[in-house]
mmCIF file of C-alpha atoms and ligand atoms in Angstrom:
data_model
loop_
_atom_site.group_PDB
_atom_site.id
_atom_site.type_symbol
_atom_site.label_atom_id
_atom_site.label_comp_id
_atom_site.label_asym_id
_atom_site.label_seq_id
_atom_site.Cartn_x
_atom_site.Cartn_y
_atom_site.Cartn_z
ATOM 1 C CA UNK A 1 0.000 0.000 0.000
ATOM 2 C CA UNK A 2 3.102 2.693 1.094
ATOM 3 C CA UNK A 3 4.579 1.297 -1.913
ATOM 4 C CA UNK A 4 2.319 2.254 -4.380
ATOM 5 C CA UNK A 5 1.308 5.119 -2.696
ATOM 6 C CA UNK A 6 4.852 6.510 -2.898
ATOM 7 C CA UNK A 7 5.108 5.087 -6.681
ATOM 8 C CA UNK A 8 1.882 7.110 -7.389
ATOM 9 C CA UNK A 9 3.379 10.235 -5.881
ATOM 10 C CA UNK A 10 6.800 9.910 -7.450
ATOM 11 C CA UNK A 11 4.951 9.084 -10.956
ATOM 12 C CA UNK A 12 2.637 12.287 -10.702
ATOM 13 C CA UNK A 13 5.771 14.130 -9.898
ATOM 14 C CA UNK A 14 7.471 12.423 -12.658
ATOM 15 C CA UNK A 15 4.825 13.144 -15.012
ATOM 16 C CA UNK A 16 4.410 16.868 -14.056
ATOM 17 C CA UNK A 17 8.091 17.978 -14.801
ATOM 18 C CA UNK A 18 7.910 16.017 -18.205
ATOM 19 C CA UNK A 19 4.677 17.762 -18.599
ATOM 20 C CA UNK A 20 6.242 21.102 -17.795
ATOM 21 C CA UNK A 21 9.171 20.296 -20.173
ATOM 22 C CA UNK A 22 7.439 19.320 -23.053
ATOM 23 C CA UNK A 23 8.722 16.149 -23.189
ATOM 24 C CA UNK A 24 6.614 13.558 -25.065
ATOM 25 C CA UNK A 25 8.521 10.833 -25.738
ATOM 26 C CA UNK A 26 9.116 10.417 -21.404
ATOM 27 C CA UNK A 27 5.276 11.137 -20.377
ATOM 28 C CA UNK A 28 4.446 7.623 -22.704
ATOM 29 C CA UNK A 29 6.939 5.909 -20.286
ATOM 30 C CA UNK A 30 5.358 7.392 -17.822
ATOM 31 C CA UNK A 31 1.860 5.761 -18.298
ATOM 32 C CA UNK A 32 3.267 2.332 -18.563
ATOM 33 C CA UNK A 33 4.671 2.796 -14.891
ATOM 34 C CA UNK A 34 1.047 3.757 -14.117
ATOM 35 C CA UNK A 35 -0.454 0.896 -16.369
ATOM 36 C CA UNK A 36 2.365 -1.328 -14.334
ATOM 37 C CA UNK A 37 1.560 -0.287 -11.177
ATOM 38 C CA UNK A 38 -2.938 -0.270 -11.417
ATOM 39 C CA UNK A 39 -2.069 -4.432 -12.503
ATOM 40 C CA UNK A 40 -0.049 -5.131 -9.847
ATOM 41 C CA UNK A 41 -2.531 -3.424 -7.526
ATOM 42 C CA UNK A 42 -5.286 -5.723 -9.128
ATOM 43 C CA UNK A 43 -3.220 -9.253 -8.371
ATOM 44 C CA UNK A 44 -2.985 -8.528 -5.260
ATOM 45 C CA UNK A 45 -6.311 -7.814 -4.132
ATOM 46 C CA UNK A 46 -6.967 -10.727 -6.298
ATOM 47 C CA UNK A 47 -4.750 -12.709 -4.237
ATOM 48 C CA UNK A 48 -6.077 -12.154 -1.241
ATOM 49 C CA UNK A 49 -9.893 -12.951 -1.767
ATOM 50 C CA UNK A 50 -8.923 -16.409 -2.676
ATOM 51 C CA UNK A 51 -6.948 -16.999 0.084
ATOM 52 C CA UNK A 52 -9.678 -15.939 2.430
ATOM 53 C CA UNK A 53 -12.478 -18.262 0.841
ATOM 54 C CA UNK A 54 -9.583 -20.821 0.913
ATOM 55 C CA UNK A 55 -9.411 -20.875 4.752
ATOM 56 C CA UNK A 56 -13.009 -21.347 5.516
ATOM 57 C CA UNK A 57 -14.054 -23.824 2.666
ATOM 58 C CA UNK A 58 -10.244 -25.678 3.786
ATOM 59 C CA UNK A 59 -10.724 -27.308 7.331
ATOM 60 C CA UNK A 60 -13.015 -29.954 6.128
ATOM 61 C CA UNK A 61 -10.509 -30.679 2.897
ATOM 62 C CA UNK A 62 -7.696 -30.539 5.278
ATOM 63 C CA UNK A 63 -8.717 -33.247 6.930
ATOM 64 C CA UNK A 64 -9.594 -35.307 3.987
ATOM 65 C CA UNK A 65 -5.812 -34.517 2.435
ATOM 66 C CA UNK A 66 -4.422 -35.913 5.691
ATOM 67 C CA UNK A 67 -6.140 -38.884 5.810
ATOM 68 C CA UNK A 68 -6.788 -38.971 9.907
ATOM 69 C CA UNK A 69 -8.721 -37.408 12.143
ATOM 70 C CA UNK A 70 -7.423 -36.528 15.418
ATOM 71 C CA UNK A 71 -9.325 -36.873 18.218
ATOM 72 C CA UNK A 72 -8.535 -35.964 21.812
ATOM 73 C CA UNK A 73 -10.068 -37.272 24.875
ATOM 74 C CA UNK A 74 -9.075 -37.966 28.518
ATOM 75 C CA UNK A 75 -9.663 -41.622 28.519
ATOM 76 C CA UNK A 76 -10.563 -41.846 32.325
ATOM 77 C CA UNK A 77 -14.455 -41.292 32.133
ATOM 78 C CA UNK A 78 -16.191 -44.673 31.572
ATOM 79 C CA UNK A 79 -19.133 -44.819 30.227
ATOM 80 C CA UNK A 80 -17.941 -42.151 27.798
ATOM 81 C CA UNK A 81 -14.034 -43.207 27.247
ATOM 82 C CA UNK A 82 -12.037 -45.639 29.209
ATOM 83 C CA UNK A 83 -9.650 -48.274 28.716
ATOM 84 C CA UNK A 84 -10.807 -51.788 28.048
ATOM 85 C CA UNK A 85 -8.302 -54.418 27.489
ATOM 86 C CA UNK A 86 -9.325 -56.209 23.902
ATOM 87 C CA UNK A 87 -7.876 -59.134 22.855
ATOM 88 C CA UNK A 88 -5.062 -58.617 25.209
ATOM 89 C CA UNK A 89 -4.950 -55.415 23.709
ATOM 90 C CA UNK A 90 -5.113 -51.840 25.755
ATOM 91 C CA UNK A 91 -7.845 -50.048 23.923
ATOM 92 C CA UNK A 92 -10.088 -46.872 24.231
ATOM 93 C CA UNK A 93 -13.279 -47.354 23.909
ATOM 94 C CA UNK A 94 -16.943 -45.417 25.102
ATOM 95 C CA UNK A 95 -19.307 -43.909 23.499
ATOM 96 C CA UNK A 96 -17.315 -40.224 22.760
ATOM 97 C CA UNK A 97 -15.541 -42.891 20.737
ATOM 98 C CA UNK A 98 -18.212 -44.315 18.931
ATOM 99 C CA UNK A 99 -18.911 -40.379 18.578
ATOM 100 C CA UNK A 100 -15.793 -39.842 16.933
ATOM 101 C CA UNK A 101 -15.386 -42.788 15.077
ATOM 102 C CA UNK A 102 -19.055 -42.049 13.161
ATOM 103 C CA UNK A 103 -17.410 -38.474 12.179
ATOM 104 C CA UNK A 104 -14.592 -39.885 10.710
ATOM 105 C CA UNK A 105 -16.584 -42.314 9.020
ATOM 106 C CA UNK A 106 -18.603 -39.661 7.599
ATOM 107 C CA UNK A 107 -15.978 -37.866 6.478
ATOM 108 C CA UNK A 108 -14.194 -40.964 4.794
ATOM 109 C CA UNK A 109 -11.014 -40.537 7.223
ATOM 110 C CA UNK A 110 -9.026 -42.939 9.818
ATOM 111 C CA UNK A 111 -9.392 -41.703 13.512
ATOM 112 C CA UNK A 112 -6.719 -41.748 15.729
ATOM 113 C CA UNK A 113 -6.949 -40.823 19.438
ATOM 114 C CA UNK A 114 -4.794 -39.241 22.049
ATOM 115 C CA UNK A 115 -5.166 -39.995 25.245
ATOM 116 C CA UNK A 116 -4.366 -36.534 27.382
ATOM 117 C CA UNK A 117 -5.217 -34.910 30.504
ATOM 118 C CA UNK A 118 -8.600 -33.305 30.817
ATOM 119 C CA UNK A 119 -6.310 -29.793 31.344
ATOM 120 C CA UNK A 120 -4.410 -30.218 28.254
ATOM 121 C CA UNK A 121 -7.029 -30.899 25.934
ATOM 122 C CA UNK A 122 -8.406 -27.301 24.929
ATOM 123 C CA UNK A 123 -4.759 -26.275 25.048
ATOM 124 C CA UNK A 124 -4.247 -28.923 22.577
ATOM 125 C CA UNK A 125 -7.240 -28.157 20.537
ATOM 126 C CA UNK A 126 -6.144 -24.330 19.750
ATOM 127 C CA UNK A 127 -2.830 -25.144 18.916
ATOM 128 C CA UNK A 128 -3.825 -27.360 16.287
ATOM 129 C CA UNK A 129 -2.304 -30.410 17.440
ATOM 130 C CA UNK A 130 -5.982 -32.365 17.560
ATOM 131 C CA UNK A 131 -8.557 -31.778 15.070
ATOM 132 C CA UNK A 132 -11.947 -32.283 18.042
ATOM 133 C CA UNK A 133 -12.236 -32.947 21.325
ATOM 134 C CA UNK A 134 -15.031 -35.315 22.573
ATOM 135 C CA UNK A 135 -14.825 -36.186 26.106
ATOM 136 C CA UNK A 136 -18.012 -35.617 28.146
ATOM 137 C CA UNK A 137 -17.217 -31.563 27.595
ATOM 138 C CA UNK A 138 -19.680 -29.109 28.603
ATOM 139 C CA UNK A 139 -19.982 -26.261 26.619
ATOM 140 C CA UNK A 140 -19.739 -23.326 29.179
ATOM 141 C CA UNK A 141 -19.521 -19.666 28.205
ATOM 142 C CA UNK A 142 -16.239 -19.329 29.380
ATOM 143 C CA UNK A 143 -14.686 -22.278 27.021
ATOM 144 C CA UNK A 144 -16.753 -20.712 24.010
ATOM 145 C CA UNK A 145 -14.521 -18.266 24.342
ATOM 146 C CA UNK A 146 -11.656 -19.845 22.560
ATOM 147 C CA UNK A 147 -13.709 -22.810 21.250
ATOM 148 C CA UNK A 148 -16.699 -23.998 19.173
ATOM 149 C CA UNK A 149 -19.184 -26.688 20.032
ATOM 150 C CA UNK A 150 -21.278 -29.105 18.336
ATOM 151 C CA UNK A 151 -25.161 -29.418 19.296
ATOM 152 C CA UNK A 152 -25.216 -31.169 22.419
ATOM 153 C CA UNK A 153 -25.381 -35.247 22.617
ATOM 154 C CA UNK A 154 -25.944 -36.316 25.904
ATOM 155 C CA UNK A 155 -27.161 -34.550 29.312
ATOM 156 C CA UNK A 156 -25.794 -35.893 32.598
ATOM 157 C CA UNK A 157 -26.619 -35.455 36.500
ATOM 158 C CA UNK A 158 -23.992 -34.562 39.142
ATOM 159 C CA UNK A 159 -23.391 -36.477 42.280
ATOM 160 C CA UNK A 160 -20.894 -37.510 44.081
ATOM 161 C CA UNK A 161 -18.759 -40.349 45.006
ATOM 162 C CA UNK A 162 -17.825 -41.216 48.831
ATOM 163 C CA UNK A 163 -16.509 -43.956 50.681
ATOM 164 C CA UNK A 164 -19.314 -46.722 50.889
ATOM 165 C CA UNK A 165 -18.886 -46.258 54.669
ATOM 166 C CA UNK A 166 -19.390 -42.608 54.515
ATOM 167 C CA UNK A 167 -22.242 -42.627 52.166
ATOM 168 C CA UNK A 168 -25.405 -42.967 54.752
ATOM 169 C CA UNK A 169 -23.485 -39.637 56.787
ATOM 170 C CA UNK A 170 -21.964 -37.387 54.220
ATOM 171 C CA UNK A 171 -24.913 -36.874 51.830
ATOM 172 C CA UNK A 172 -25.617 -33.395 51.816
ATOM 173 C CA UNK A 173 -23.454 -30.005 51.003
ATOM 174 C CA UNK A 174 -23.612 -29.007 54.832
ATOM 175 C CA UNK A 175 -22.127 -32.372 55.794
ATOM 176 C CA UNK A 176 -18.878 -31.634 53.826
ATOM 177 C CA UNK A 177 -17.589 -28.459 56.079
ATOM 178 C CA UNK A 178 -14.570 -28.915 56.611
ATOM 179 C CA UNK A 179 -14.132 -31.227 54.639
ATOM 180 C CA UNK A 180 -12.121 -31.633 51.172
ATOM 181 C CA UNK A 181 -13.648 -32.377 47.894
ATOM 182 C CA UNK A 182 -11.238 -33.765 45.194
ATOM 183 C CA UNK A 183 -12.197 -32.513 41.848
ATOM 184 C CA UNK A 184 -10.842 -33.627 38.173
ATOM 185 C CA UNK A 185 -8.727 -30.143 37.095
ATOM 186 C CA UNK A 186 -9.971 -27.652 35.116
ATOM 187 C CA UNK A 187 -13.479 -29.277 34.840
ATOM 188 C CA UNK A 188 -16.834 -27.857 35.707
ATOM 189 C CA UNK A 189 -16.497 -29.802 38.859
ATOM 190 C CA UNK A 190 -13.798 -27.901 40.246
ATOM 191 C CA UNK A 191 -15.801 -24.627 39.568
ATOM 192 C CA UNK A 192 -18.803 -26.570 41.620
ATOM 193 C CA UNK A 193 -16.761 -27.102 44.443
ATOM 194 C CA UNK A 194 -15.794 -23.248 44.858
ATOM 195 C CA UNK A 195 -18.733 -21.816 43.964
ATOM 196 C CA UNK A 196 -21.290 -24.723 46.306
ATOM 197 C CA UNK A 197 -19.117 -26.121 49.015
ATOM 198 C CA UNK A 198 -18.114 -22.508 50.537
ATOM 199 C CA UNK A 199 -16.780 -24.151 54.006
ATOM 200 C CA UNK A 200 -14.833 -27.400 52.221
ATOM 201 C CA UNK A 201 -11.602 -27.316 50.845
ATOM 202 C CA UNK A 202 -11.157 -28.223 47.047
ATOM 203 C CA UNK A 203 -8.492 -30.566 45.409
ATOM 204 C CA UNK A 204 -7.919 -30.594 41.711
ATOM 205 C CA UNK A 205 -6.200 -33.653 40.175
ATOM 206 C CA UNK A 206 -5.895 -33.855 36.096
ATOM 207 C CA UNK A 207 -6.734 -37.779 36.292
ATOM 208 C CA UNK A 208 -9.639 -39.754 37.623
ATOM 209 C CA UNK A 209 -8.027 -42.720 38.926
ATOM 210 C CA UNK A 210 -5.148 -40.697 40.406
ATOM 211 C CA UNK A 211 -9.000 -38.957 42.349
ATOM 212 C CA UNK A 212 -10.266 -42.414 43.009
ATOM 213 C CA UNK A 213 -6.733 -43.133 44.862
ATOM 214 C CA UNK A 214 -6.904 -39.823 47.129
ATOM 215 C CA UNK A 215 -10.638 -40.760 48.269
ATOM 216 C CA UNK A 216 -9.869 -44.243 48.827
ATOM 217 C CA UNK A 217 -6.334 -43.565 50.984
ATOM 218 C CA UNK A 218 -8.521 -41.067 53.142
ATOM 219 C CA UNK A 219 -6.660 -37.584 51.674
ATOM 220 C CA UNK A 220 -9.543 -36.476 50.350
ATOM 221 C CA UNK A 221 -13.487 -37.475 51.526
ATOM 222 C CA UNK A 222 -15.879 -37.152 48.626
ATOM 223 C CA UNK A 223 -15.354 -36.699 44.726
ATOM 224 C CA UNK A 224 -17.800 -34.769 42.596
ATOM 225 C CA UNK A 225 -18.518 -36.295 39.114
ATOM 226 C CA UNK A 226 -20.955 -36.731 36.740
ATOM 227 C CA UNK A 227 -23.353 -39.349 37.749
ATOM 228 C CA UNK A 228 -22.712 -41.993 34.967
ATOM 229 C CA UNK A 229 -18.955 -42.131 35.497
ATOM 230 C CA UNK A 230 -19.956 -42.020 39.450
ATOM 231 C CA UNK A 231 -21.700 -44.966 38.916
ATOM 232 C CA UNK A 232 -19.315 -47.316 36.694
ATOM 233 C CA UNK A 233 -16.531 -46.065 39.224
ATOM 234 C CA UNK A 234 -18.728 -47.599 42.472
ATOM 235 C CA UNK A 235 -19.814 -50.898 39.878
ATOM 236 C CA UNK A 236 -15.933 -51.320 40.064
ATOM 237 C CA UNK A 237 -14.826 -50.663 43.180
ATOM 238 C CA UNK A 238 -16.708 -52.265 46.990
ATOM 239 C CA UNK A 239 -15.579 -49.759 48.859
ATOM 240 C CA UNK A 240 -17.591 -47.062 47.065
ATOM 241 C CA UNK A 241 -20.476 -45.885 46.555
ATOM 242 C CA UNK A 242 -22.326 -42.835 45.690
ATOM 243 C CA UNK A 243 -24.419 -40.559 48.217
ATOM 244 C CA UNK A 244 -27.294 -39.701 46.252
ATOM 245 C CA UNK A 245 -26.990 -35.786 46.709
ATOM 246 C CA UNK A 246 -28.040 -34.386 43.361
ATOM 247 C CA UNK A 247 -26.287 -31.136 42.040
ATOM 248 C CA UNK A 248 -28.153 -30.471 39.121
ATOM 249 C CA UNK A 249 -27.496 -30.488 35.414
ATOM 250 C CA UNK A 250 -23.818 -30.634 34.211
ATOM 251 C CA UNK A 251 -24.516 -28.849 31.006
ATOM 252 C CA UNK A 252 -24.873 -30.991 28.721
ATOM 253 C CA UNK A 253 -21.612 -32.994 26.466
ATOM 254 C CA UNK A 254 -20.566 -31.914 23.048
ATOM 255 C CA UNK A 255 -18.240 -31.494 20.692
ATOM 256 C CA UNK A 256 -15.270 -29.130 20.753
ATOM 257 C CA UNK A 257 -13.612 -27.777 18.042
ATOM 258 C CA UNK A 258 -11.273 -24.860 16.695
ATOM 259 C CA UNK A 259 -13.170 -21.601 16.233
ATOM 260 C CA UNK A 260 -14.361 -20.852 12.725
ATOM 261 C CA UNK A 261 -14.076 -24.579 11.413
ATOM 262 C CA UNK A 262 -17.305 -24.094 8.383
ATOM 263 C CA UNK A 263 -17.840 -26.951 7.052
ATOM 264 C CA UNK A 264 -16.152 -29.145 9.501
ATOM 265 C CA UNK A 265 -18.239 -28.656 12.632
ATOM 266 C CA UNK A 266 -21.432 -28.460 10.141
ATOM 267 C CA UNK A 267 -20.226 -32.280 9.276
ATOM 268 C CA UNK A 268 -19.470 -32.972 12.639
ATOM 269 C CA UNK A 269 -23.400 -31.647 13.673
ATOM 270 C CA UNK A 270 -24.811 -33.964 11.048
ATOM 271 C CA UNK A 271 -22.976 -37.048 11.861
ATOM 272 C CA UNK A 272 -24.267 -35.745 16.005
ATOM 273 C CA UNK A 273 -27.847 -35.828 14.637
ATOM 274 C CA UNK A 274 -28.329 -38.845 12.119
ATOM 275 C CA UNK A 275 -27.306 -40.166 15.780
ATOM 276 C CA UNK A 276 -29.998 -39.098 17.624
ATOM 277 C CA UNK A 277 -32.775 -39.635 14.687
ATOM 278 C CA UNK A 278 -31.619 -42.854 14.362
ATOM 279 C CA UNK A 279 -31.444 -43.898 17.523
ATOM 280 C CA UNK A 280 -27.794 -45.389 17.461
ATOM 281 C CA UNK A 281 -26.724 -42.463 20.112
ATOM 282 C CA UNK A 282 -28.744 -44.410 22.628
ATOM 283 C CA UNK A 283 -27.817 -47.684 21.348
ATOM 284 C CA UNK A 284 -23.972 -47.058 21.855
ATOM 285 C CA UNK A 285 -24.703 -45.714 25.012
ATOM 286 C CA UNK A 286 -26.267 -48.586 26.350
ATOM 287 C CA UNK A 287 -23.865 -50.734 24.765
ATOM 288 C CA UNK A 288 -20.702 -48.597 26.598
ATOM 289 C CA UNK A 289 -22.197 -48.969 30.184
ATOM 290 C CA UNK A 290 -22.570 -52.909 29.673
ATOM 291 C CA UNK A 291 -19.218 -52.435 28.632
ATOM 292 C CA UNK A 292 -17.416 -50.533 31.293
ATOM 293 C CA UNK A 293 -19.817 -52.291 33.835
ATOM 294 C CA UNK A 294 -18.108 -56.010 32.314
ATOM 295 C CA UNK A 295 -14.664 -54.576 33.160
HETATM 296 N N1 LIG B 1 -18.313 -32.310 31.938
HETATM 297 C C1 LIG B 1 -17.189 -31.863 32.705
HETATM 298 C C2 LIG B 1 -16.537 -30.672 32.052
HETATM 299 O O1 LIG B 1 -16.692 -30.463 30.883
HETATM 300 C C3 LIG B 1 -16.175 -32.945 32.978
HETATM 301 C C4 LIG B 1 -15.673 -33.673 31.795
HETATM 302 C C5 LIG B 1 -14.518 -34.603 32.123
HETATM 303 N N2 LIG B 1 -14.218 -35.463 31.037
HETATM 304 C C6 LIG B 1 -13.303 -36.466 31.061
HETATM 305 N N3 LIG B 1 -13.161 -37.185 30.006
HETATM 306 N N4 LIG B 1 -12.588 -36.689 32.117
HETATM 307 O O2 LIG B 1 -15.837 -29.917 32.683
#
């Protein structure tokens, strides 16, 4: 823009001493330098209006040119992801994964998963290094911030998990004064526990079986988590149980994705609702709790 500003500038002068001379022959030179200068102007506008349609029709054909999609998901939240040994095999399986697995499918892609901390996962997410995340995420005001979401696919209850001992005594919030709470980091949960337990004391740990380890050794005396995990977490272990207390809706689960991703999170929404019309959402729902409950 300076450029040809200055070029226009040093041209008009160019062309007003010439004038003032009476020189013909160097005012025709002096129009190609204009004609020059107009085309070059005209690329580069060009240029740049294909590049910008380029980068919101691309996410979708990015992801077809690769050949993978790349899903992350903290794989400690049975019914929704969790590891299942198969055919003497560690694998990840849930629902989310069934989820993800029907995107790629739609989009004619191989999914591959990364298993990371519940924390790391938005980081991950806007620095490109996973395409979606689907892990039981709510879609809070605060993450839309830096993130889009898919249509919602699932609804879930909070409770919480105790000792089985405990469970008759410490059902309500009052109960817990005093007391600590251990929390999965950087979840909704962890807000709960600062914002609803005012007298207890709040632990946040990035993994749930690191949680389940705290509450069982005694550090910490009561975990709050979304009911269905609560419940395959209490299947699997004696010694726990859950206390009934309900604390309301967790949101809702859905898809995350990169802000701005078109045609990808309009796939992503189809793939979501031919789900839910079709009734295979419930289906692999069902068909993830016998699973995690089989463990
Ligand atoms: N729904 C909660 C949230 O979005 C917890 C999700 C935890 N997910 C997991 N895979 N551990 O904050």
């Amino acid at each position: 823009m300076m450029k040809s500003k200055w070029g226009l500038i040093i041209t008009l002068t160019v062309v007003m001493l010439f004038t003032l001379a009476g020189c013909g022959k160097a005012e025709a030179n002096t129009e190609t330098t204009v004609e020059t200068t107009l085309a070059t102007q005209t690329t580069e506008t060009v240029a740049t209006e294909t590049m910008a349609t380029e980068a919101v029709a691309s996410k979708l054909q990015k992801i077809k040119d690769k050949g993978t999609l790349v899903l992350g998901t903290s794989a400690d939240y049975p019914p929704f992801e969790f590891h299942l040994e198969v055919d003497g095999k560690d694998t990840i399986v849930g629902f989310d994964i069934d989820i993800a697995q029907k995107i790629a499918d739609s989009i004619g892609v191989k999914l591959e998963i990364l298993d990371m901390k519940f924390d790391g996962l938005l980081p991950a997410l806007t620095a490109g290094k996973i395409d979606l995340i689907v892990s039981g995420m709510t879609p809070t005001d605060e993450r839309k911030q830096s993130v889009d979401f898919s249509i919602v696919y699932y609804e879930a209850r909070q409770t919480m998990l105790v000792l089985s001992k405990d469970a008759a005594d410490l059902n309500t919030i009052e109960a817990f004064d005093g007391k600590t709470l251990g929390v999965q980091k950087a979840t909704i949960q962890e807000e709960l526990a600062k914002t609803v337990f005012t007298n207890s004391k709040a632990k946040a740990i990035d993994k749930i079986p690191n949680l389940i380890l705290e509450l069982k050794t005694g550090k910490v005396d009561g975990l709050i988590i979304a009911e269905p995990v609560g419940k395959q977490y209490a299947n699997a272990n004696d010694d726990l149980a859950l206390n009934g207390i309900d604390l309301g809706s967790e949101g809702g689960s859905a898809v995350a994705v990169q802000k701005d991703s078109g045609d990808f999170l309009d796939a992503i929404n189809a793939a979501i609702q031919d789900m839910l019309d079709s009734g295979e959402m419930d289906q692999v729902i069902s068909d993830a709790m016998l699973l995690s409950e089989g463990e």
